[in-house]
C-alpha positions as CSV (number, residue, x, y, z in Angstrom):
1,M,93.8,135.2,-1.0
2,C,94.5,133.0,2.0
3,G,92.8,132.4,5.4
4,I,94.5,132.9,8.7
5,V,93.3,132.0,12.2
6,G,95.0,132.4,15.6
7,L,93.9,131.7,19.2
8,F,95.8,132.6,22.4
9,L,94.2,131.2,25.6
10,K,94.2,133.2,28.8
11,D,91.9,130.7,30.6
12,K,93.7,127.4,31.3
13,S,90.4,125.6,31.4
14,L,90.1,126.0,27.7
15,E,93.4,124.4,26.9
16,P,91.9,120.9,26.3
17,Q,89.7,122.5,23.6
18,L,92.4,124.4,21.7
19,G,92.7,122.0,18.8
20,G,88.9,121.8,18.4
21,L,88.5,125.5,18.5
22,L,91.3,126.1,16.0
23,T,90.0,123.4,13.7
24,D,86.5,124.9,13.6
25,M,88.0,128.4,12.9
26,L,90.2,127.1,10.1
27,I,87.5,125.1,8.4
28,T,85.3,128.2,8.3
29,M,88.1,129.9,6.2
30,T,88.3,127.0,3.6
31,D,87.0,129.1,0.7
32,R,89.8,131.6,1.1
33,G,92.4,128.9,0.2
34,P,91.6,125.3,-0.8
35,D,95.1,124.2,-1.9
36,S,96.8,123.3,1.4
37,A,96.4,123.8,5.1
38,G,98.4,123.7,8.4
39,I,98.2,124.3,12.1
40,A,100.9,125.1,14.7
41,I,100.0,123.9,18.2
42,Y,101.9,125.1,21.3
43,G,101.4,122.4,23.9
44,D,102.9,121.0,27.1
45,R,106.6,121.4,27.7
46,M,108.8,118.8,29.5
47,A,111.8,119.8,31.4
48,K,115.1,119.4,29.4
49,T,113.1,117.9,26.5
50,A,112.6,119.3,23.0
51,K,110.3,118.2,20.1
52,L,111.2,117.8,16.5
53,T,108.2,117.5,14.2
54,V,109.0,115.8,10.9
55,Q,107.1,114.9,7.7
56,S,107.8,112.1,5.2
57,P,106.4,111.2,1.8
58,A,107.0,107.5,2.8
59,P,106.1,107.5,6.6
60,D,105.8,103.8,7.1
61,A,109.3,103.2,5.9
62,D,110.9,106.3,7.3
63,F,109.4,106.2,10.7
64,A,109.7,102.4,11.3
65,T,112.9,102.5,13.3
66,L,113.7,106.2,13.3
67,D,113.6,106.6,17.1
68,Q,116.1,103.7,17.5
69,D,118.3,104.9,14.7
70,L,118.3,108.5,15.9
71,G,118.9,107.5,19.5
72,E,122.0,105.5,18.5
73,A,123.2,108.4,16.3
74,I,123.0,111.0,19.1
75,G,123.7,108.7,22.0
76,A,120.5,109.6,23.9
77,P,117.0,108.2,24.2
78,V,114.5,109.3,21.6
79,T,110.7,108.7,21.6
80,L,108.5,108.9,18.4
81,R,104.8,109.6,18.1
82,K,103.5,109.0,14.6
83,L,100.5,110.9,13.2
84,D,99.8,110.0,9.5
85,T,102.6,111.6,7.4
86,H,104.1,113.4,10.4
87,A,106.0,112.2,13.5
88,V,106.9,114.1,16.7
89,L,110.4,113.1,18.0
90,E,111.2,113.9,21.6
91,V,114.9,114.3,22.3
92,P,117.0,115.8,25.1
93,A,117.0,119.6,24.6
94,A,120.8,119.7,24.6
95,Q,120.8,117.3,21.7
96,M,118.3,119.1,19.4
97,D,120.9,120.4,16.9
98,A,122.6,117.0,16.7
99,A,119.2,115.3,16.3
100,R,118.3,117.6,13.4
101,R,121.5,116.8,11.6
102,A,121.3,113.1,12.3
103,A,117.7,112.9,11.1
104,R,118.5,114.5,7.8
105,A,121.5,112.1,7.4
106,L,119.5,109.0,8.4
107,R,116.4,109.8,6.3
108,P,117.3,112.1,3.4
109,D,113.7,112.5,2.3
110,L,112.6,113.7,5.8
111,R,111.3,117.2,6.1
112,I,111.5,119.1,9.3
113,M,108.3,121.0,10.1
114,S,109.3,122.5,13.4
115,A,111.6,122.3,16.4
116,G,111.4,123.6,20.0
117,E,110.1,123.0,23.5
118,A,106.4,123.5,22.8
119,I,105.7,123.8,19.0
120,E,104.3,121.1,16.8
121,I,103.4,121.9,13.1
122,Y,101.1,119.7,11.0
123,K,100.6,120.7,7.3
124,E,99.7,119.0,4.1
125,V,98.1,119.6,0.7
126,G,94.3,119.5,0.9
127,L,91.3,121.1,2.5
128,P,91.4,122.2,6.1
129,K,88.8,119.6,7.2
130,D,90.8,116.8,5.6
131,V,94.2,117.9,6.9
132,A,92.8,118.4,10.4
133,R,91.1,115.0,10.3
134,R,94.3,113.2,9.2
135,F,96.2,114.4,12.3
136,G,93.4,114.5,14.8
137,I,94.0,118.3,15.4
138,D,90.6,118.6,17.1
139,R,91.8,116.3,19.9
140,M,95.0,118.3,20.6
141,Q,95.4,120.6,23.6
142,G,97.7,123.5,24.3
143,T,98.1,127.2,25.2
144,H,97.9,128.8,21.8
145,G,98.1,128.1,18.1
146,I,97.8,129.5,14.6
147,G,96.5,128.1,11.4
148,H,96.4,128.8,7.6
149,T,94.6,127.7,4.5
150,R,96.4,128.6,1.3
151,M,95.6,129.8,-2.2
152,A,98.9,129.5,-3.9
153,T,100.3,132.6,-5.7
154,E,104.1,132.6,-5.1
155,S,105.1,128.9,-5.4
156,A,103.8,125.4,-6.1
157,V,101.2,123.6,-4.2
158,T,103.2,121.2,-2.0
159,T,103.5,120.2,1.6
160,M,106.6,122.3,2.0
161,G,104.8,125.3,0.4
162,A,102.0,125.1,3.0
163,H,102.0,127.4,6.0
164,P,102.9,127.7,8.9
165,F,106.7,128.2,8.2
166,S,109.1,127.7,11.1
167,T,112.7,129.0,10.8
168,G,113.6,129.2,14.5
169,A,113.1,127.3,17.7
170,D,109.4,127.6,18.7
171,Q,108.8,130.2,16.1
172,C,106.4,130.1,13.1
173,L,104.6,132.4,10.7
174,V,101.5,132.4,8.6
175,H,100.9,135.1,6.0
176,N,98.2,136.5,3.8
177,G,99.6,138.6,1.0
178,S,102.6,138.8,-1.2
179,L,106.2,139.9,-0.6
180,S,107.7,141.6,-3.7
181,N,111.4,141.6,-2.5
182,H,111.6,138.0,-1.3
183,N,114.2,136.9,-3.9
184,S,116.8,139.5,-2.9
185,L,116.0,139.1,0.8
186,R,116.3,135.3,0.5
187,R,119.8,135.7,-0.9
188,K,120.8,138.1,1.9
189,L,119.4,135.8,4.6
190,R,121.1,132.7,3.2
191,H,124.4,134.7,3.2
192,Q,123.7,135.4,6.9
193,G,123.4,131.6,7.5
194,M,119.6,131.3,7.6
195,Q,118.3,128.0,6.2
196,I,115.5,128.6,3.7
197,E,114.2,125.5,1.9
198,T,111.5,126.7,-0.5
199,E,110.9,129.4,-3.0
200,N,107.9,130.6,-1.0
201,D,107.8,134.2,0.0
202,T,106.4,133.5,3.4
203,E,109.3,131.4,4.4
204,V,111.5,134.4,3.7
205,G,109.3,136.5,6.0
206,A,109.7,133.8,8.7
207,A,113.4,133.6,8.2
208,Y,113.7,137.4,8.4
209,L,112.0,137.6,11.7
210,S,114.1,134.7,13.1
211,W,117.3,136.4,11.9
212,K,116.3,139.7,13.6
213,M,115.6,137.9,16.9
214,Q,118.8,135.9,16.6
215,T,120.7,139.2,16.3
216,G,119.1,140.7,19.4
217,S,115.7,142.0,18.5
218,T,112.6,141.2,20.5
219,L,109.7,139.8,18.5
220,G,108.0,143.3,18.7
221,E,111.2,145.0,17.4
222,A,111.5,142.4,14.6
223,L,107.9,143.0,13.5
224,E,108.5,146.8,13.6
225,S,111.6,146.3,11.4
226,S,109.6,144.2,8.9
227,L,107.5,147.3,8.1
228,E,110.6,148.9,6.8
229,D,112.4,146.0,5.2
230,L,109.7,143.9,3.6
231,D,108.0,145.2,0.5
232,G,104.5,144.1,-0.5
233,F,101.1,143.5,1.1
234,F,101.0,141.3,4.2
235,T,99.2,140.3,7.3
236,F,101.4,138.3,9.5
237,V,100.5,136.2,12.5
238,V,103.6,134.9,14.3
239,G,103.7,132.2,17.0
240,T,106.4,132.0,19.7
241,K,106.9,129.7,22.7
242,D,105.0,132.1,24.9
243,G,102.5,133.8,22.7
244,F,101.6,135.3,19.3
245,G,101.9,138.6,17.5
246,V,100.1,140.3,14.6
247,V,101.1,143.0,12.2
248,R,99.7,144.4,8.9
249,D,101.6,146.4,6.3
250,P,101.0,150.2,6.2
251,I,98.3,149.9,3.5
252,A,96.6,147.0,5.2
253,C,94.5,145.8,2.2
254,K,94.4,142.2,3.5
255,P,91.4,141.6,5.8
256,A,91.8,141.0,9.5
257,V,89.7,141.0,12.6
258,M,90.5,140.4,16.3
259,A,88.5,139.6,19.4
260,E,89.5,139.6,23.0
261,T,87.7,138.4,26.2
262,E,88.9,137.4,29.6
263,Q,89.4,133.9,28.3
264,Y,91.3,134.4,25.0
265,V,92.5,136.6,22.2
266,A,91.5,135.4,18.7
267,F,92.4,136.4,15.2
268,G,90.7,135.7,11.9
269,S,90.9,136.8,8.3
270,E,87.1,137.3,8.6
271,Y,84.7,137.6,11.5
272,R,83.0,134.4,10.6
273,A,86.1,132.5,11.7
274,L,85.3,133.7,15.3
275,V,81.6,133.3,15.5
276,N,81.6,129.9,17.3
277,L,84.1,130.9,20.0
278,P,82.8,130.8,23.6
279,G,81.6,134.2,24.8
280,I,82.2,135.9,21.4
281,D,79.0,137.9,21.8
282,A,80.6,139.8,24.7
283,A,84.1,140.1,23.2
284,R,85.8,143.3,22.3
285,V,86.1,143.1,18.5
286,W,88.2,145.3,16.3
287,E,90.2,145.5,13.1
288,P,94.0,145.7,13.7
289,E,95.4,149.0,12.6
290,P,97.9,149.3,9.7
291,A,101.6,149.3,10.6
292,T,100.8,148.4,14.2
293,V,102.3,145.5,16.2
294,Y,100.1,143.5,18.5
295,F,101.4,140.9,20.9
296,W,100.2,138.7,23.7
297,S,102.3,136.4,25.9
298,H,101.9,134.2,28.9
């Protein structure tokens, strides 16, 4: 049992409130998963610039001169913004792959949370309210985001085992459920060149969708394929640079509710995650259908 939330803003005037709204939604879901929590925020993009969000078990040591060291390694300017155990590195977009390789070589204990033009992922072990406070999520702004609070079933309670999982540029996935064929699929995806770092079944789901999109599928087509290729029970919420998508397995035993107004589209594992959103009393509220793909984009 885990808790998922998602918020896609149509109204730009709400963008300064995105972090605060998502934080409130996720804290409401705390009792569905007290082990770890995380949020992906899709924020402002800068021309020809990409962001690499990293985590360290020893942030003071690892982040002290990381921007300088990384800049020297890739031969380009790098800026660093530290938030507790995480840091956001801004690098030239053309140097993103080189920056990822160099960061791992320079700081072997560094863990890459996400990479892309817009995405930043913050996740740690602990309750949603504590994780959100550590990173100041409630003060962040953006266009859309997704969050997750976890009750571990498939792997250990660790930072890397927390959701969201990101396996492609500006892509991430949160999941409630359990995939029964993740071990065989993990081997197949690694053989195809996908990098999967944990034993968590959700990361396999994220890598599957990334692989499908890298081989020519749209997100909608990838989600449709997941209904055939993934075994188990699942509700997925997927974030991309331009929006988010939702799909439930054909049996749909994991709870889910959605709401839409002229200002936003929202997702929650339970309706109580949505009750404090502006204008929720006038929203169209429904339960997403089994084996049906929903997607919204800017």
